[in-house]
Coordinates of C-alpha atoms in Angstrom, one line a residue:
Chain A
X12 CA -60.3 4.1 -152.5
X13 CA -59.7 0.5 -151.8
X14 CA -58.0 -1.3 -154.6
X15 CA -59.6 -4.5 -155.8
X16 CA -57.6 -7.7 -155.3
X17 CA -57.3 -8.0 -159.1
X18 CA -55.6 -4.6 -159.4
X19 CA -53.3 -5.2 -156.4
X20 CA -52.2 -8.6 -157.9
X21 CA -51.4 -7.0 -161.2
X22 CA -49.6 -4.1 -159.6
X23 CA -47.5 -6.3 -157.4
X24 CA -46.7 -8.6 -160.4
X25 CA -45.7 -5.7 -162.7
X26 CA -43.7 -3.9 -159.9
X27 CA -41.8 -7.1 -159.1
X28 CA -41.0 -7.7 -162.8
X29 CA -39.9 -4.0 -163.4
X30 CA -37.9 -3.6 -160.1
X31 CA -36.2 -7.0 -159.9
X32 CA -33.5 -6.1 -162.5
X33 CA -32.2 -3.4 -160.1
X34 CA -30.8 -6.1 -158.0
X35 CA -29.4 -8.3 -160.8
X36 CA -25.7 -8.7 -160.6
X37 CA -25.4 -10.3 -164.1
X38 CA -27.2 -11.0 -167.3
X39 CA -27.7 -14.7 -166.1
X40 CA -30.4 -13.4 -163.7
X41 CA -32.4 -11.9 -166.7
X42 CA -32.2 -15.4 -168.3
X43 CA -33.6 -17.1 -165.2
X44 CA -36.2 -14.3 -164.8
X45 CA -37.5 -14.9 -168.4
X46 CA -37.7 -18.6 -167.8
X47 CA -39.8 -18.0 -164.7
X48 CA -42.1 -15.8 -166.8
X49 CA -42.3 -18.4 -169.6
X50 CA -43.3 -21.1 -167.0
X51 CA -45.5 -18.6 -165.2
X52 CA -47.5 -18.2 -168.4
X53 CA -48.2 -21.8 -168.8
X54 CA -49.0 -22.1 -165.2
X55 CA -51.5 -19.2 -165.4
X56 CA -53.3 -21.3 -168.0
X57 CA -53.4 -24.2 -165.6
X58 CA -54.9 -22.0 -162.9
X59 CA -57.9 -21.6 -165.2
X60 CA -58.1 -25.3 -165.7
X61 CA -57.2 -26.7 -162.4
X62 CA -57.6 -23.8 -159.9
X63 CA -60.9 -22.4 -161.4
X64 CA -62.5 -25.5 -163.0
X65 CA -60.9 -28.2 -160.9
X66 CA -59.7 -30.4 -163.8
X67 CA -56.4 -32.1 -164.0
X68 CA -54.1 -32.3 -167.0
X69 CA -50.9 -34.3 -167.0
X70 CA -50.4 -33.6 -170.7
X71 CA -50.1 -29.9 -171.0
X72 CA -46.4 -30.0 -172.1
X73 CA -47.9 -31.4 -175.4
X74 CA -49.4 -28.0 -176.1
X75 CA -46.1 -26.3 -175.0
X76 CA -44.4 -28.5 -177.5
X77 CA -46.9 -27.5 -180.3
X78 CA -46.3 -23.8 -179.5
X79 CA -42.5 -24.2 -179.5
X80 CA -42.3 -26.2 -182.7
X81 CA -44.7 -23.9 -184.5
X82 CA -42.1 -21.1 -184.0
X83 CA -39.5 -23.4 -185.4
X84 CA -41.4 -25.0 -188.3
X85 CA -43.8 -22.3 -189.6
X86 CA -40.9 -19.8 -190.5
X87 CA -39.2 -22.5 -192.5
X88 CA -42.1 -24.1 -194.2
X89 CA -44.7 -21.3 -194.5
X90 CA -42.2 -18.3 -194.5
X91 CA -44.1 -16.8 -191.5
X92 CA -42.5 -14.4 -189.0
X93 CA -41.8 -16.4 -185.8
X94 CA -44.2 -14.1 -183.9
X95 CA -47.0 -15.0 -186.4
X96 CA -46.0 -18.6 -186.0
X97 CA -46.6 -18.3 -182.3
X98 CA -50.2 -17.1 -183.1
X99 CA -50.6 -20.1 -185.5
X100 CA -49.4 -22.4 -182.9
X101 CA -51.8 -21.1 -180.3
X102 CA -54.6 -21.4 -182.7
X103 CA -53.6 -25.0 -183.5
X104 CA -53.3 -25.9 -179.8
X105 CA -56.7 -24.3 -179.1
X106 CA -58.2 -26.2 -182.0
X107 CA -56.6 -29.5 -180.8
X108 CA -57.7 -28.9 -177.2
X109 CA -61.2 -28.4 -178.5
X110 CA -61.1 -31.6 -180.5
X111 CA -59.6 -33.9 -177.8
X112 CA -61.1 -32.0 -174.9
X113 CA -64.7 -33.1 -175.8
X114 CA -64.1 -36.8 -175.2
X115 CA -61.3 -36.4 -172.6
X116 CA -63.2 -34.1 -170.3
X117 CA -66.1 -36.5 -169.8
X118 CA -63.6 -38.4 -167.7
X119 CA -62.9 -37.5 -164.0
X120 CA -60.0 -37.5 -161.6
X121 CA -57.5 -40.2 -162.3
X122 CA -59.1 -41.1 -165.6
X123 CA -58.8 -37.6 -166.8
X124 CA -55.2 -37.6 -165.6
X125 CA -54.3 -40.6 -167.6
X126 CA -56.1 -39.6 -170.7
X127 CA -54.4 -36.2 -170.8
X128 CA -51.1 -37.9 -170.0
X129 CA -51.7 -40.1 -173.0
X130 CA -52.3 -37.1 -175.2
X131 CA -49.2 -35.4 -174.0
X132 CA -47.2 -38.6 -174.6
X133 CA -48.4 -38.8 -178.2
X134 CA -47.4 -35.3 -179.1
X135 CA -44.0 -35.7 -177.6
X136 CA -43.5 -39.0 -179.4
X137 CA -44.5 -37.5 -182.7
X138 CA -42.0 -34.6 -182.1
X139 CA -39.1 -37.1 -181.2
X140 CA -39.9 -39.6 -184.0
X141 CA -40.7 -37.6 -187.1
X142 CA -37.0 -36.6 -187.4
X143 CA -37.2 -35.5 -191.1
X144 CA -39.6 -32.7 -190.1
X145 CA -38.7 -31.9 -186.5
X146 CA -35.1 -32.9 -186.3
X147 CA -35.9 -35.7 -183.9
X148 CA -34.2 -35.8 -180.5
X149 CA -31.5 -33.4 -181.7
X150 CA -34.0 -30.6 -181.9
X151 CA -34.0 -27.7 -184.3
X152 CA -33.1 -24.0 -184.4
X153 CA -35.7 -21.2 -184.1
X154 CA -35.3 -18.0 -186.3
X155 CA -35.1 -14.6 -184.6
X156 CA -38.4 -12.6 -184.9
X157 CA -36.3 -9.3 -185.4
X158 CA -38.1 -7.5 -182.5
X159 CA -34.8 -6.5 -180.9
X160 CA -33.4 -5.1 -184.1
X161 CA -36.7 -3.2 -184.5
X162 CA -36.3 -1.7 -181.0
X163 CA -32.7 -0.9 -181.8
X164 CA -33.6 1.1 -184.9
X165 CA -36.1 3.0 -182.7
X166 CA -33.2 3.9 -180.5
X167 CA -33.7 1.5 -177.6
X168 CA -30.8 -0.9 -177.5
X169 CA -31.4 -3.8 -175.0
X170 CA -29.1 -6.8 -174.4
X171 CA -30.5 -10.0 -175.6
X172 CA -31.3 -11.4 -172.1
X173 CA -32.7 -8.0 -171.0
X174 CA -35.0 -7.8 -174.0
X175 CA -36.4 -11.3 -173.5
X176 CA -36.8 -10.6 -169.8
X177 CA -39.0 -7.5 -170.5
X178 CA -40.8 -9.1 -173.4
X179 CA -41.9 -12.3 -171.6
X180 CA -42.5 -10.3 -168.4
X181 CA -44.9 -8.1 -170.3
X182 CA -46.7 -11.1 -171.8
X183 CA -47.0 -12.7 -168.4
X184 CA -48.7 -9.6 -167.0
X185 CA -51.1 -9.5 -169.9
X186 CA -51.8 -13.2 -169.4
X187 CA -52.4 -12.7 -165.7
X188 CA -54.7 -9.8 -166.3
X189 CA -56.9 -11.9 -168.8
X190 CA -57.0 -14.8 -166.3
X191 CA -58.0 -12.5 -163.4
X192 CA -60.7 -10.9 -165.5
X193 CA -61.9 -14.4 -166.4
X194 CA -62.2 -15.2 -162.7
X195 CA -64.8 -12.5 -162.1
X196 CA -66.7 -13.1 -165.4
X197 CA -69.8 -15.2 -165.7
X198 CA -67.6 -17.9 -167.3
X199 CA -65.3 -17.8 -164.3
X200 CA -68.2 -18.2 -161.9
X201 CA -69.6 -21.0 -163.9
X202 CA -66.1 -22.8 -163.8
X203 CA -65.8 -22.2 -160.0
X204 CA -69.3 -23.6 -159.6
X205 CA -68.5 -26.8 -161.4
X206 CA -65.3 -27.1 -159.4
X207 CA -67.4 -27.2 -156.3
X208 CA -69.8 -29.8 -157.5
X209 CA -70.4 -30.7 -161.1
X210 CA -73.8 -32.1 -160.3
X211 CA -74.9 -29.1 -158.4
X212 CA -73.6 -26.8 -161.1
X213 CA -75.5 -28.8 -163.7
X214 CA -78.7 -28.6 -161.6
X215 CA -78.6 -24.8 -161.5
X216 CA -78.2 -24.8 -165.3
X217 CA -74.5 -24.6 -165.9
X218 CA -73.6 -26.2 -169.2
X219 CA -70.7 -28.2 -167.5
X220 CA -69.3 -29.8 -170.7
X221 CA -69.1 -26.5 -172.5
X222 CA -67.4 -24.6 -169.7
X223 CA -64.9 -27.4 -169.0
X224 CA -64.1 -27.4 -172.6
X225 CA -63.6 -23.6 -172.6
X226 CA -61.2 -23.9 -169.7
X227 CA -59.3 -26.6 -171.5
X228 CA -58.9 -24.6 -174.6
X229 CA -57.9 -21.5 -172.8
X230 CA -55.2 -23.3 -170.8
X231 CA -54.0 -25.0 -174.0
X232 CA -53.6 -21.6 -175.6
X233 CA -51.5 -20.3 -172.6
X234 CA -49.3 -23.4 -172.7
X235 CA -48.8 -23.0 -176.4
X236 CA -47.8 -19.3 -176.1
X237 CA -45.4 -20.3 -173.3
X238 CA -43.8 -22.9 -175.6
X239 CA -43.4 -20.3 -178.3
X240 CA -41.8 -17.8 -175.9
X241 CA -39.4 -20.4 -174.7
X242 CA -38.4 -21.4 -178.3
X243 CA -38.0 -17.7 -179.4
X244 CA -35.7 -16.8 -176.5
X245 CA -33.7 -20.0 -176.6
X246 CA -33.5 -19.9 -180.4
X247 CA -33.3 -23.7 -180.1
X248 CA -35.8 -26.4 -179.3
X249 CA -35.8 -30.1 -178.5
X250 CA -38.7 -32.6 -177.9
X251 CA -38.1 -32.5 -174.2
X252 CA -40.3 -29.4 -173.8
X253 CA -43.3 -31.6 -174.7
X254 CA -42.1 -34.5 -172.4
X255 CA -44.0 -36.0 -169.5
X256 CA -41.7 -34.6 -166.9
X257 CA -42.4 -31.0 -168.2
X258 CA -46.1 -31.7 -167.8
X259 CA -45.5 -32.8 -164.2
X260 CA -43.4 -29.7 -163.5
X261 CA -46.1 -27.5 -164.7
X262 CA -48.8 -29.0 -162.6
X263 CA -46.4 -29.1 -159.6
X264 CA -45.7 -25.4 -160.1
X265 CA -49.4 -24.7 -160.2
X266 CA -50.4 -26.4 -157.0
X267 CA -47.2 -25.7 -155.2
X268 CA -47.8 -22.0 -155.0
X269 CA -51.6 -22.4 -154.9
X270 CA -53.7 -23.4 -157.8
X271 CA -56.5 -21.0 -156.8
X272 CA -54.7 -17.8 -157.5
X273 CA -52.7 -16.5 -160.3
X274 CA -50.0 -14.9 -158.1
X275 CA -49.8 -18.1 -156.0
X276 CA -49.2 -20.2 -159.1
X277 CA -46.7 -17.8 -160.6
X278 CA -44.7 -17.9 -157.3
X279 CA -44.8 -21.7 -157.6
X280 CA -43.3 -21.3 -161.0
X281 CA -40.7 -19.0 -159.6
X282 CA -39.7 -21.5 -156.9
X283 CA -39.5 -24.6 -159.2
X284 CA -37.7 -22.7 -161.9
X285 CA -35.0 -21.2 -159.6
X286 CA -34.6 -24.3 -157.5
X287 CA -32.7 -26.3 -160.1
X288 CA -30.6 -23.2 -160.9
X289 CA -29.6 -23.0 -157.2
X290 CA -29.1 -26.7 -156.9
X291 CA -26.7 -27.1 -159.8
X292 CA -24.0 -26.9 -157.2
X293 CA -25.4 -30.1 -155.7
X294 CA -26.5 -31.6 -159.1
X295 CA -26.5 -35.1 -157.5
X296 CA -29.2 -34.1 -155.0
X297 CA -31.4 -32.1 -157.4
X298 CA -34.0 -34.9 -157.9
X299 CA -34.0 -35.7 -154.1
X300 CA -34.7 -32.0 -153.2
X301 CA -37.4 -31.7 -155.9
X302 CA -39.1 -34.8 -154.7
X303 CA -39.0 -33.7 -151.1
X304 CA -40.3 -30.2 -151.8
X305 CA -43.2 -31.6 -153.8
X306 CA -44.1 -34.1 -151.0
X307 CA -43.6 -31.7 -148.1
X308 CA -45.7 -28.8 -149.6
X309 CA -48.5 -31.1 -150.6
X310 CA -48.7 -32.9 -147.3
X311 CA -48.4 -29.9 -145.0
X312 CA -49.7 -27.0 -147.1
X313 CA -52.5 -28.5 -149.1
X314 CA -53.8 -25.3 -150.7
X315 CA -50.3 -24.4 -151.8
X316 CA -47.5 -22.3 -150.4
X317 CA -48.9 -18.8 -150.8
X318 CA -52.5 -19.3 -149.5
X319 CA -51.2 -21.3 -146.5
X320 CA -48.6 -18.7 -145.6
X321 CA -51.0 -15.8 -146.0
X322 CA -53.6 -17.5 -143.9
X323 CA -51.0 -18.1 -141.2
X324 CA -49.9 -14.5 -141.3
X325 CA -53.4 -13.0 -141.5
X326 CA -55.4 -15.0 -139.0
X327 CA -53.7 -16.6 -136.0
X328 CA -57.1 -16.6 -134.2
X329 CA -59.0 -18.6 -136.9
Chain B
X26 CA -47.6 -67.7 -188.5
X27 CA -44.3 -68.3 -186.5
X28 CA -43.9 -64.5 -186.7
X29 CA -47.2 -63.8 -185.1
X30 CA -46.5 -66.5 -182.4
X31 CA -43.2 -64.8 -181.7
X32 CA -45.0 -61.4 -181.2
X33 CA -47.5 -62.9 -179.0
X34 CA -45.0 -64.6 -176.8
X35 CA -42.9 -61.5 -176.3
X36 CA -46.1 -59.4 -175.9
X37 CA -47.4 -61.8 -173.1
X38 CA -44.0 -61.6 -171.3
X39 CA -44.0 -57.8 -171.2
X40 CA -47.7 -57.8 -170.6
X41 CA -47.2 -60.0 -167.5
X42 CA -44.9 -57.3 -166.0
X43 CA -47.5 -54.6 -166.8
X44 CA -50.1 -56.8 -165.1
X45 CA -48.0 -57.1 -162.0
X46 CA -47.5 -53.3 -161.9
X47 CA -51.2 -52.9 -162.5
X48 CA -52.1 -55.3 -159.7
X49 CA -49.9 -53.2 -157.4
X50 CA -51.9 -50.0 -158.4
X51 CA -55.1 -51.9 -157.8
X52 CA -54.4 -53.0 -154.3
X53 CA -53.4 -49.5 -153.1
X54 CA -56.3 -47.9 -155.0
X55 CA -58.7 -50.3 -153.4
X56 CA -57.5 -49.7 -149.9
X57 CA -57.0 -46.0 -150.0
X58 CA -58.4 -44.5 -153.2
X59 CA -54.8 -43.4 -154.0
X60 CA -53.2 -44.0 -157.4
X61 CA -49.6 -44.5 -156.5
X62 CA -47.4 -43.1 -159.2
X63 CA -44.3 -44.5 -157.4
X64 CA -45.4 -48.1 -158.3
X65 CA -42.8 -48.3 -161.1
X66 CA -40.1 -47.4 -158.6
X67 CA -40.9 -50.5 -156.6
X68 CA -40.2 -52.6 -159.7
X69 CA -36.9 -50.7 -160.2
X70 CA -35.9 -51.2 -156.5
X71 CA -36.7 -54.9 -156.6
X72 CA -34.2 -55.3 -159.5
X73 CA -31.6 -52.9 -158.1
X74 CA -31.6 -54.3 -154.5
X75 CA -31.2 -57.8 -156.0
X76 CA -28.4 -56.8 -158.3
X77 CA -26.3 -55.2 -155.5
X78 CA -27.1 -58.0 -153.0
X79 CA -26.1 -60.5 -155.6
X80 CA -22.9 -58.8 -156.5
X81 CA -22.0 -58.5 -152.8
X82 CA -21.9 -62.2 -152.7
X83 CA -25.4 -63.4 -151.6
X84 CA -27.0 -66.3 -153.4
X85 CA -29.6 -65.1 -155.9
X86 CA -32.7 -66.5 -154.1
X87 CA -31.7 -64.8 -150.9
X88 CA -30.8 -61.6 -152.6
X89 CA -34.2 -61.6 -154.3
X90 CA -36.0 -62.2 -151.0
X91 CA -34.1 -59.4 -149.3
X92 CA -35.0 -57.1 -152.1
X93 CA -38.6 -57.8 -151.9
X94 CA -38.6 -57.3 -148.1
X95 CA -36.6 -54.1 -148.3
X96 CA -39.0 -52.7 -151.0
X97 CA -42.0 -53.7 -149.0
X98 CA -40.6 -51.7 -146.1
X99 CA -40.1 -48.7 -148.3
X100 CA -43.8 -49.1 -149.4
X101 CA -44.8 -49.0 -145.7
X102 CA -42.6 -46.0 -145.1
X103 CA -44.3 -44.2 -148.1
X104 CA -47.7 -44.9 -146.6
X105 CA -46.8 -43.9 -143.0
X106 CA -44.8 -40.8 -143.9
X107 CA -46.6 -39.3 -146.9
X108 CA -50.0 -40.9 -147.6
X109 CA -51.5 -41.2 -144.1
X110 CA -50.6 -37.5 -143.1
X111 CA -52.3 -36.4 -146.3
X112 CA -55.6 -38.1 -145.7
X113 CA -58.5 -36.4 -147.3
X114 CA -56.3 -34.3 -149.7
X115 CA -57.7 -33.7 -153.2
X116 CA -56.7 -36.0 -156.1
X117 CA -54.2 -33.5 -157.5
X118 CA -52.4 -33.3 -154.2
X119 CA -52.2 -37.0 -154.0
X120 CA -50.9 -37.3 -157.5
X121 CA -48.1 -34.8 -156.8
X122 CA -47.2 -36.5 -153.5
X123 CA -46.7 -39.9 -155.1
X124 CA -45.0 -38.4 -158.2
X125 CA -42.7 -36.5 -155.7
X126 CA -42.1 -39.8 -154.0
X127 CA -41.1 -41.5 -157.2
X128 CA -38.7 -38.6 -158.1
X129 CA -37.3 -38.8 -154.5
X130 CA -36.8 -42.6 -154.8
X131 CA -35.1 -42.2 -158.2
X132 CA -32.7 -39.6 -156.8
X133 CA -31.8 -41.6 -153.8
X134 CA -31.2 -44.7 -155.8
X135 CA -29.0 -42.8 -158.2
X136 CA -26.8 -41.5 -155.3
X137 CA -26.8 -44.7 -153.3
X138 CA -26.1 -47.0 -156.3
X139 CA -25.3 -45.6 -159.7
X140 CA -26.8 -44.5 -163.1
X141 CA -25.7 -47.7 -164.9
X142 CA -27.9 -50.4 -166.3
X143 CA -27.6 -53.8 -164.5
X144 CA -28.7 -57.4 -164.8
X145 CA -28.1 -60.6 -163.0
X146 CA -28.2 -64.2 -164.5
X147 CA -31.5 -65.7 -165.6
X148 CA -32.9 -68.3 -163.1
X149 CA -32.8 -71.3 -165.5
X150 CA -30.2 -70.3 -168.1
X151 CA -30.5 -68.5 -171.4
X152 CA -31.1 -71.3 -173.9
X153 CA -34.3 -70.4 -175.8
X154 CA -37.2 -72.9 -175.9
X155 CA -38.9 -73.6 -179.2
X156 CA -42.7 -73.3 -179.3
X157 CA -44.6 -73.7 -182.6
X158 CA -41.8 -72.3 -184.6
X159 CA -41.2 -69.3 -182.3
X160 CA -38.7 -69.1 -179.4
X161 CA -39.1 -68.1 -175.8
X162 CA -36.6 -67.5 -173.1
X163 CA -36.9 -69.6 -170.0
X164 CA -36.9 -66.4 -167.9
X165 CA -40.1 -65.3 -169.8
X166 CA -41.8 -68.4 -168.5
X167 CA -40.7 -67.4 -165.0
X168 CA -42.2 -63.9 -165.5
X169 CA -45.6 -65.3 -166.9
X170 CA -45.7 -67.9 -164.2
X171 CA -44.9 -65.3 -161.6
X172 CA -47.7 -63.1 -162.7
X173 CA -50.2 -65.9 -162.6
X174 CA -49.1 -67.1 -159.2
X175 CA -49.5 -63.6 -157.8
X176 CA -52.9 -63.3 -159.3
X177 CA -54.0 -66.7 -157.9
X178 CA -52.4 -65.9 -154.5
X179 CA -54.2 -62.6 -154.4
X180 CA -57.5 -64.1 -155.3
X181 CA -57.1 -66.7 -152.5
X182 CA -56.0 -64.0 -150.1
X183 CA -59.1 -61.8 -150.9
X184 CA -61.7 -64.6 -150.9
X185 CA -60.4 -67.1 -148.4
X186 CA -58.7 -65.1 -145.6
X187 CA -60.2 -62.8 -143.0
X188 CA -57.5 -60.2 -143.6
X189 CA -58.2 -60.3 -147.3
X190 CA -61.9 -59.8 -146.7
X191 CA -61.0 -56.8 -144.4
X192 CA -59.2 -55.3 -147.3
X193 CA -62.2 -55.8 -149.6
X194 CA -64.5 -54.3 -146.9
X195 CA -62.3 -51.3 -146.6
X196 CA -62.2 -50.8 -150.3
X197 CA -66.0 -51.0 -150.4
X198 CA -66.7 -48.6 -147.6
X199 CA -64.1 -47.3 -145.3
X200 CA -66.5 -46.0 -142.6
X201 CA -68.7 -49.2 -142.6
X202 CA -65.4 -51.3 -142.3
X203 CA -64.4 -49.2 -139.3
X204 CA -67.8 -49.7 -137.7
X205 CA -67.5 -53.5 -137.9
X206 CA -64.1 -53.2 -136.2
X207 CA -61.7 -53.4 -139.0
X208 CA -58.5 -51.5 -138.5
X209 CA -58.4 -49.5 -141.7
X210 CA -55.0 -48.0 -140.9
X211 CA -53.6 -51.5 -140.8
X212 CA -55.3 -52.5 -143.9
X213 CA -53.7 -49.5 -145.7
X214 CA -50.2 -50.3 -144.4
X215 CA -50.7 -53.9 -145.5
X216 CA -51.8 -52.8 -148.9
X217 CA -48.7 -50.7 -149.5
X218 CA -46.4 -53.5 -148.2
X219 CA -48.2 -56.0 -150.4
X220 CA -48.2 -53.9 -153.6
X221 CA -44.5 -52.9 -153.0
X222 CA -43.6 -56.5 -152.7
X223 CA -45.5 -57.4 -155.9
X224 CA -43.7 -54.6 -157.7
X225 CA -40.3 -55.7 -156.4
X226 CA -41.1 -59.3 -157.4
X227 CA -41.9 -58.1 -160.9
X228 CA -38.5 -56.4 -160.9
X229 CA -36.7 -59.5 -159.8
X230 CA -38.4 -61.6 -162.5
X231 CA -37.9 -59.3 -165.4
X232 CA -34.4 -57.8 -164.7
X233 CA -32.5 -60.7 -166.4
X234 CA -34.5 -59.9 -169.6
X235 CA -34.9 -56.2 -169.7
X236 CA -32.1 -54.9 -167.3
X237 CA -32.7 -52.4 -164.5
X238 CA -31.5 -48.9 -163.8
X239 CA -32.5 -46.0 -161.6
X240 CA -34.9 -44.5 -164.2
X241 CA -36.8 -47.5 -165.5
X242 CA -39.7 -46.8 -163.1
X243 CA -41.5 -44.0 -165.0
X244 CA -42.2 -45.9 -168.1
X245 CA -43.3 -49.0 -166.1
X246 CA -45.6 -46.8 -163.9
X247 CA -47.2 -45.2 -167.0
X248 CA -47.8 -48.6 -168.6
X249 CA -49.0 -50.2 -165.4
X250 CA -51.3 -47.3 -164.7
X251 CA -52.6 -47.5 -168.3
X252 CA -53.2 -51.2 -168.0
X253 CA -55.0 -50.8 -164.7
X254 CA -57.2 -48.0 -166.4
X255 CA -57.8 -50.3 -169.4
X256 CA -59.1 -53.1 -167.2
X257 CA -61.0 -50.8 -165.0
X258 CA -59.3 -49.1 -162.0
X259 CA -59.5 -51.2 -158.8
X260 CA -60.4 -54.5 -160.4
X261 CA -57.7 -57.2 -160.0
X262 CA -59.0 -59.2 -163.0
X263 CA -59.0 -56.0 -165.1
X264 CA -55.4 -55.3 -164.1
X265 CA -54.4 -58.8 -165.3
X266 CA -56.3 -58.7 -168.5
X267 CA -55.4 -55.0 -169.1
X268 CA -51.7 -55.7 -168.6
X269 CA -51.6 -58.7 -170.9
X270 CA -53.7 -57.0 -173.5
X271 CA -51.5 -53.9 -173.4
X272 CA -48.3 -56.0 -173.8
X273 CA -49.7 -58.0 -176.8
X274 CA -51.0 -54.9 -178.5
X275 CA -47.6 -53.2 -178.1
X276 CA -45.7 -56.2 -179.5
X277 CA -48.1 -56.4 -182.4
X278 CA -47.7 -52.7 -183.2
X279 CA -43.9 -52.9 -182.9
X280 CA -43.9 -55.9 -185.2
X281 CA -46.4 -55.0 -187.8
X282 CA -46.5 -51.2 -187.8
X283 CA -43.6 -49.3 -186.3
X284 CA -41.4 -49.9 -183.3
X285 CA -41.0 -46.2 -182.7
X286 CA -44.7 -45.9 -182.2
X287 CA -45.3 -48.9 -180.0
X288 CA -45.9 -46.7 -176.9
X289 CA -48.2 -44.5 -178.9
X290 CA -50.3 -47.5 -179.9
X291 CA -50.8 -48.3 -176.2
X292 CA -52.0 -44.8 -175.5
X293 CA -54.2 -44.6 -178.5
X294 CA -56.0 -47.8 -177.5
X295 CA -56.4 -46.7 -174.0
X296 CA -57.8 -43.4 -175.0
X297 CA -60.3 -45.2 -177.4
X298 CA -61.4 -47.6 -174.6
X299 CA -61.9 -44.7 -172.2
X300 CA -63.9 -42.8 -174.7
X301 CA -66.1 -45.8 -175.4
X302 CA -66.2 -47.1 -171.8
X303 CA -65.1 -44.4 -169.4
X304 CA -64.9 -47.0 -166.5
X305 CA -62.6 -49.3 -168.4
X306 CA -63.3 -52.9 -169.5
X307 CA -64.3 -54.3 -166.1
X308 CA -65.0 -51.1 -164.2
X309 CA -68.0 -50.4 -162.1
X310 CA -70.2 -47.5 -162.9
X311 CA -70.3 -45.1 -160.1
X312 CA -72.6 -42.2 -159.3
X313 CA -71.8 -39.0 -157.4
X314 CA -73.6 -38.0 -154.3
X315 CA -74.1 -34.2 -153.9

């Protein structure tokens, strides 16, 4: 039996996550790994928005910030478990995306880019300025959800970094599975249709506004959960997560690997998350390298790294 | 009343800088449909080059001139090395390319110069001038006059010169422009040089007031971009009005509401304008062909 590309993608992803630790010389690698998964989750959401539906957002770090701060604030003010707080944050992000998405998504191209950028900037400004609630630029601590302790009492004792590696890896696989299912669903087809041509999609009866909004809400929920995961594993959070640069990083990761496919975008997240870790040796040159990578890939491999490479490997004759 | 006057004056000064950045966006956008996110870096480079040439012993006007020429050359290089090879790429790719360029320029500046904030002396001293109970720095007048001069100069260039009309023709319809013998590649190169030079000029004018440093470009690009959007992308008049409007609104918000949220005010207003008029204040309505 031939495996569908969806199953293959998921199997490859799960196998990589499960087998990579065999080659980890130190717990530091678990830490980088979980960072990759956290970014990969946000980027998977952007695949739905950008890769499927063809819409740009330069403000998604705003949703990451909401998810992150939900995990810090809800336990203090509402007495929720941090995991429940993550769900509240996701609901909040989804609701907010639904509210701002309606007017914003009427805009196209650069206009949509600047509107979403404005939204992200507003969120990060509120997080940085409302110091009495959010701790301001100093950030705030995030309580532990107690999952590790629960596992320990069940007889499974994982180190902190190994636990978060496995946990965020698991969430990423679930997130990828949902996004891949969406791709082949009627909604996914509608999104791809409006990506091709909005006018043509409307002519064949696709409710363009509704589907764009759905993609925006879905991607906001992914971003929010990614922020929550980051907050939980770092146990500390600053407004930087919601900043403009983080939005740019997320979009870059998405298109770097290939916005059209989940696995491509996740590999983009992997490259851009590991690059700064490798480059700390040449900290001075980090920005230069990042800028160069962004430019070179976009100039010479327009569809992203993975699709371009696989095309080159598969079909020389094309 | 003097209070309001003071806010207006400082708003117009900042707004003039936004307008110059927005004009830079407009020129490149018209010639190539690219929004150049590295526009703020041109302003930064204008200031930085002048600072270091001046500290190396050159007279200020010569240092400024060199800075503008050097920045224009970088603008041309950006077009030749990054934008031209990416012709026909989707909007997202172009956004990433120019954002990558801005990060690259920032990184190189930081290595070549340093991470400090710099300034050089104001052109005509630092003695404030009294206007209706408010004060204004002589340098602010230089900034405002500079923005107006650039605007008038561009207007003359676009309406009175053959080259300027070639740029307009290219903006209007690239293929038609090629058919009547316009070298659209040259027009694009010229646009990048021009908008980099205008950005650098803004940097030269404003550095004595606001200081320059390797990372001042991001905020300026965002504000200039917002100003251009507010006025209607691609419209020089819109860029000027959008920039001034944005500066004044920001100053009023900082003065009467909250200085922490002055940037927020700018974005809220832009979002509101875009919702009501998706093409901006002076934008053309466009239709898609399928």
